[in-house]
Every structure is written in C-alpha cells, then in structure tokens.
Coordinates of C-alpha atoms and ligand atoms in Angstrom, one line a residue:
S1 CA 0.0 0.0 0.0
F2 CA 0.9 3.7 -0.1
H3 CA 3.7 4.3 2.5
L4 CA 6.8 6.4 2.8
S5 CA 9.5 3.9 3.2
I6 CA 13.0 5.1 4.2
R7 CA 15.6 2.3 4.1
H8 CA 19.1 2.6 5.5
V9 CA 19.7 6.1 4.7
S10 CA 23.0 7.7 5.7
K11 CA 24.5 11.1 5.1
T12 CA 27.9 12.6 6.1
Y13 CA 28.7 16.2 5.3
A14 CA 31.9 17.4 3.7
N15 CA 33.1 18.5 7.2
G16 CA 32.9 14.9 8.5
V17 CA 29.7 15.3 10.5
Q18 CA 27.5 12.3 10.1
A19 CA 24.1 13.8 10.1
L20 CA 22.2 10.6 9.4
N21 CA 23.4 7.1 10.4
N22 CA 21.4 4.1 8.8
V23 CA 17.9 5.6 9.2
S24 CA 15.1 3.4 8.4
L25 CA 11.3 4.3 8.9
D26 CA 8.2 3.0 7.5
I27 CA 5.5 5.8 7.5
P28 CA 1.8 5.2 6.7
P29 CA -0.6 8.1 5.6
G30 CA -1.5 10.5 8.5
M31 CA 0.4 12.7 10.8
F32 CA 3.9 11.4 11.7
G33 CA 6.1 13.2 14.2
L34 CA 9.9 13.2 13.9
L35 CA 11.1 14.3 17.4
G36 CA 14.7 15.2 18.3
P37 CA 17.0 17.8 19.8
N38 CA 18.8 20.5 17.8
G39 CA 21.6 18.9 15.7
A40 CA 19.8 15.4 15.6
G41 CA 19.6 15.3 11.9
K42 CA 15.9 16.3 11.4
S43 CA 16.5 19.0 8.8
T44 CA 18.9 16.8 6.9
L45 CA 16.3 14.1 6.7
M46 CA 13.5 16.6 5.8
R47 CA 15.6 18.2 3.0
T48 CA 16.5 14.7 1.7
L49 CA 12.7 13.8 1.6
A50 CA 12.1 17.0 -0.2
T51 CA 14.7 16.2 -2.8
L52 CA 16.8 19.2 -1.9
Q53 CA 19.7 17.0 -1.2
E54 CA 20.8 13.4 -1.7
P55 CA 21.8 10.7 0.8
D56 CA 25.1 9.0 0.5
E57 CA 23.5 5.6 1.0
G58 CA 20.1 4.1 1.2
E59 CA 16.8 4.4 -0.6
I60 CA 13.5 6.2 -0.2
F61 CA 10.1 5.3 -1.6
L62 CA 6.8 7.1 -1.6
G63 CA 4.5 4.4 -2.9
N64 CA 6.1 3.4 -6.2
I65 CA 8.1 6.8 -6.6
D66 CA 11.8 6.4 -6.0
V67 CA 12.4 9.7 -4.2
V68 CA 16.2 9.9 -4.8
N69 CA 16.1 8.9 -8.5
Q70 CA 12.7 10.2 -9.7
K71 CA 12.8 13.7 -8.2
E72 CA 10.6 15.2 -10.8
E73 CA 7.9 12.7 -10.2
L74 CA 8.1 13.2 -6.5
R75 CA 8.0 17.0 -6.7
K76 CA 4.6 16.7 -8.6
T77 CA 3.1 15.4 -5.4
L78 CA 5.3 17.0 -2.7
G79 CA 4.6 19.9 -0.4
Y80 CA 7.5 21.3 1.7
L81 CA 7.2 23.9 4.4
P82 CA 10.8 24.9 5.3
Q83 CA 11.7 26.2 8.9
E84 CA 11.5 29.8 7.9
F85 CA 9.2 30.4 5.0
G86 CA 10.7 33.4 3.1
V87 CA 8.1 35.6 1.3
Y88 CA 8.3 38.7 -0.9
P89 CA 7.2 41.4 1.6
K90 CA 5.7 43.7 -1.1
A91 CA 3.3 41.0 -2.6
S92 CA -0.1 40.4 -1.1
A93 CA -0.9 36.8 0.0
E94 CA -3.5 36.6 -2.9
E95 CA -0.9 37.8 -5.6
L96 CA 1.9 35.5 -4.3
L97 CA -0.2 32.4 -3.9
D98 CA -1.5 32.9 -7.5
H99 CA 2.1 33.3 -8.7
F100 CA 3.1 30.0 -6.9
A101 CA 0.1 28.3 -8.4
V102 CA 1.2 29.2 -11.9
M103 CA 4.7 27.9 -11.1
K104 CA 3.1 24.6 -9.8
G105 CA 1.5 24.3 -13.3
I106 CA -2.1 25.4 -12.5
M107 CA -2.5 27.4 -15.8
N108 CA -6.3 27.7 -16.0
R109 CA -7.2 31.0 -14.3
T110 CA -10.7 29.9 -13.1
V111 CA -9.2 26.7 -11.6
R112 CA -6.5 28.8 -10.0
R113 CA -9.0 31.3 -8.5
E114 CA -11.0 28.4 -7.0
V115 CA -7.9 26.5 -5.6
T116 CA -6.3 29.8 -4.1
E117 CA -9.7 30.9 -2.6
N118 CA -10.2 27.5 -0.9
L119 CA -6.6 27.5 0.5
L120 CA -6.8 31.1 1.8
K121 CA -10.0 30.2 3.5
Q122 CA -8.7 26.9 4.9
T123 CA -5.6 28.8 6.3
N124 CA -7.8 31.5 7.8
L125 CA -6.1 34.2 5.7
W126 CA -9.1 35.1 3.3
D127 CA -9.8 38.2 5.2
K128 CA -6.1 39.3 5.0
R129 CA -5.6 38.3 1.5
K130 CA -5.1 41.8 0.2
Q131 CA -2.6 42.7 2.8
K132 CA 1.1 42.8 2.1
L133 CA 3.0 39.9 3.3
G134 CA 5.7 42.2 4.9
G135 CA 3.0 43.1 7.4
Y136 CA 2.0 39.5 8.3
S137 CA 2.9 38.1 11.8
G138 CA 5.1 35.0 12.0
G139 CA 2.0 32.8 12.4
M140 CA 0.3 34.2 9.4
R141 CA 3.4 33.7 7.4
Q142 CA 3.5 30.0 8.6
R143 CA -0.1 29.6 7.5
F144 CA 0.6 31.1 4.1
G145 CA 3.4 28.6 3.8
V146 CA 0.9 25.8 4.4
A147 CA -1.3 27.3 1.7
V148 CA 1.7 27.2 -0.8
A149 CA 2.6 23.7 0.4
L150 CA -0.9 22.4 -0.3
L151 CA -1.4 24.0 -3.9
N152 CA -0.6 20.7 -5.6
N153 CA -2.6 18.5 -3.3
P154 CA 0.5 16.7 -2.0
R155 CA 0.6 13.1 -1.0
L156 CA 3.7 13.9 1.0
L157 CA 3.9 17.1 3.1
I158 CA 7.1 17.9 4.9
V159 CA 6.8 20.4 7.8
D160 CA 10.2 21.3 9.3
E161 CA 10.1 22.8 12.9
P162 CA 6.9 24.9 12.2
T163 CA 6.2 26.2 15.6
A164 CA 9.7 27.5 16.5
G165 CA 8.9 31.2 16.1
L166 CA 5.3 31.2 17.1
D167 CA 3.7 32.6 20.2
P168 CA 1.2 30.2 22.0
A169 CA -1.9 31.4 20.4
E170 CA -0.5 31.3 16.9
R171 CA 1.0 27.9 17.7
V172 CA -2.4 26.4 18.5
R173 CA -4.0 27.8 15.4
F174 CA -1.2 26.5 13.3
L175 CA -1.4 23.0 14.8
N176 CA -5.2 22.9 14.4
L177 CA -4.7 23.7 10.7
L178 CA -2.2 20.8 10.3
S179 CA -4.6 18.4 12.1
E180 CA -7.3 19.1 9.5
L181 CA -5.2 17.7 6.7
G182 CA -6.4 14.6 5.2
E183 CA -5.5 11.0 6.1
N184 CA -4.7 10.4 2.4
S185 CA -1.3 11.9 2.5
V186 CA 1.9 11.3 4.6
V187 CA 2.5 14.4 6.7
I188 CA 5.8 14.5 8.5
L189 CA 6.2 17.1 11.3
S190 CA 9.8 17.6 12.5
T191 CA 10.2 19.3 15.9
H192 CA 12.1 19.4 19.2
I193 CA 8.7 20.0 21.0
V194 CA 7.1 16.8 22.6
E195 CA 3.7 18.4 22.7
D196 CA 3.7 19.2 18.9
V197 CA 3.9 15.5 18.5
S198 CA 1.7 14.3 21.3
E199 CA -1.1 16.6 20.3
L200 CA -1.2 15.8 16.6
C201 CA 0.7 12.7 15.5
T202 CA -0.6 9.1 15.5
N203 CA 2.9 7.7 15.0
M204 CA 6.3 9.0 15.8
A205 CA 10.0 8.4 15.9
I206 CA 12.8 9.9 18.0
I207 CA 16.0 10.7 16.4
N208 CA 19.3 11.6 18.1
K209 CA 22.8 12.0 16.7
G210 CA 21.6 10.8 13.2
Q211 CA 20.0 7.6 14.7
I212 CA 16.4 6.5 15.1
L213 CA 16.1 5.6 18.8
L214 CA 12.4 4.7 18.8
E215 CA 9.6 4.2 16.3
A216 CA 6.2 3.7 17.8
Q217 CA 2.5 4.8 18.1
T218 CA 2.6 8.2 19.9
S219 CA 0.3 7.0 22.7
E220 CA 2.7 4.2 23.6
A221 CA 5.9 6.4 23.2
V222 CA 4.6 9.3 25.2
A223 CA 3.7 7.1 28.1
A224 CA 7.2 5.9 28.1
L225 CA 8.9 9.3 28.0
Ligands
LIG301 P1 18.4 19.2 13.2 O1 17.5 19.7 12.1 O2 17.9 18.1 14.1 O3 18.8 20.4 14.1 P2 20.5 19.1 11.2 O4 20.1 18.1 10.2 O5 20.2 20.5 10.8 O6 19.8 18.7 12.5 O7 22.0 18.9 11.5 C1 22.5 17.6 11.8 C2 24.0 17.7 12.0 O8 24.6 18.0 10.7 C3 24.4 18.9 12.9 O9 25.6 18.5 13.5 C4 24.7 20.1 11.9 O10 25.6 20.9 12.5 C5 25.3 19.3 10.8 N1 25.0 20.0 9.5 C6 23.7 20.4 9.0 N2 23.8 20.9 7.7 C7 25.1 20.8 7.4 C8 25.8 21.2 6.4 N3 25.2 21.8 5.3 N4 27.2 21.1 6.4 C9 27.8 20.5 7.4 N5 27.2 20.1 8.5 C10 25.8 20.3 8.6
LIG302 P1 18.8 23.5 11.9 O1 17.9 24.1 13.0 O2 18.0 23.2 10.7 O3 19.7 22.4 12.4 P2 21.2 25.0 11.6 O4 21.3 26.3 12.3 O5 21.8 23.7 12.1 O6 19.6 24.8 11.5 O7 21.6 25.2 10.1 C1 21.2 26.3 9.3 C2 21.8 26.2 8.0 O8 23.3 26.0 8.1 C3 21.4 24.9 7.2 O9 21.2 25.3 5.8 C4 22.4 23.9 7.4 O10 22.6 23.1 6.3 C5 23.7 24.7 7.6 N1 24.7 24.2 8.6 C6 24.3 23.7 9.8 N2 25.5 23.3 10.4 C7 26.4 23.4 9.5 C8 27.8 23.2 9.6 N3 28.4 22.6 10.6 N4 28.5 23.5 8.5 C9 28.0 24.0 7.4 N5 26.7 24.3 7.3 C10 25.9 24.1 8.3

C-alpha cells in the first residue's frame, strides 16, 4: 500500500559530520512526528525527503516513486514547508499564492482562482488576502506557507520545525490547521517540542545523533517518555 519507506539512509557532510546514520522508517498516511533535539539530523532528513539533497546511501520510496532517483515525479506530489518560509514582503498573499500556483502548473485562471480561494479560507487568511506579506505576523506567514505547500494537493507534506517562532496562540492555530489535513497523505512534522507530536501525531519516531532511537505509536511512546 501507499507508505513512505526510508531504508538505511546515511549522510555525512563534507566537514565529516555524520548527520544521518542508517535511518530506516516506515510511515503510513496520516500525521507522523519526528522528534529530536537540535543537531539530531531532522532538517537533513527533511531536506532529503524534499529532494533538496541526496543521501550517501540508502533508498526512499513514496508508494512506487523512487524519491532519490525520480525527483521530478516526487515534486509533482510534494509539499514542503521549510523552517522559515521566506516571502516577498511587497506582494499580497493573494498575488503571491496565485504566482506559486502558476509555477506549480495550474495554468487555468478559473481553476487557479478556486484553488487559491479555498486555500486562503482553509488557512484562515481570506480576510487578510489583500494585505502585504511584509505586514504579516510569524504565524500568518507560516499559515501562508501551508497554503503554498498544499497547492498541488501533495501526497507527501514535509513540515520542518513549524512552531519554533510562534507565540502560544499562533502555535495552537497552526497545529489545528495541520490536524485538519487529510489522512490520504503522509504528513511529517519535524520538531524538538514533545507537545507538537503528542497533540497531533498518530505515529512518531525519536532521532538523536543521526540515529532512530524509537519508532512507535505516539500513545505508547509518550507514556514511556
Ligand atoms: P536538526 O535539524 O535536527 O537540528 P540538522 O540536520 O540540521 O539537525 O543537523 C545535523 C548535524 O549536521 C548537525 O551537527 C549540523 O551541524 C550538521 N549539518 C547540518 N547541515 C550541514 C551542512 N550543510 N554542512 C555541514 N554540516 C551540517
Ligand atoms: P537547523 O535548526 O535546521 O539544524 P542549523 O542552524 O543547524 O539549522 O543550520 C542552518 C543552515 O546552516 C542549514 O542550511 C544547514 O545546512 C547549515 N549548517 C548547519 N550546520 C552546519 C555546519 N556545521 N557546517 C555548514 N553548514 C551548516
């Protein structure tokens, strides 16, 4: 069936730091939490899944798609929300989302208007759509990032340390938004905050020093922490 399968993935940077050491995970559709301290290798794994860098060893499959060797195939069905979502401050949310939609290949203007309207409503930005992104709060920028990441209806959504810069109210709003995403895609949430995982994720893993220490259902794992 449709799983994200990470098999024996290793990565050592040019400076000799081994960021990933024989990482294997089998991730079903739904919310999956990757929990670990700073420097554990989370971003390296997230960037590898997002086809932004390649592992030295190992293989990764999303269903039948070979993530390392079929990057273009994967990108059609990938959503990636990086740690800090950079935006053009002078554009409005509406303008920039429309622009990203064109870049993702949604060429029909009517379709595009419908897709972007739905996403701006889903991310609670519809009332602020005409406002320049430079005036957005951190939480609003993160939610805009989700709207962009969801444009192509991804089957794999990578969310890297999303709550780091958010105040408590924004954090709750952001986590609620993620929790509404369907069970038809694999959503990986990387974080160093236990509550992000325990509140949202059905399954989880703990990573430290590039190695997976535990892979379990969150209810079991959190009881043991
Ligand atoms: P995390 O996201 O869990 O904080 P990272 O994947 O960013 O972990 O980093 C894992 C380790 O790899 C850290 O020791 C970090 O300093 C190192 N590292 C990350 N990126 C690079 C890079 N581009 N070049 C060299 N070392 C890196
Ligand atoms: P993160 O919270 O993702 O671990 P870092 O502060 O470790 O962020 O890294 C920020 C950027 O610097 C990333 O692009 C990462 O690849 C790069 N980086 C991190 N550690 C190193 C390192 N030791 N040498 C070179 N680049 C690094």
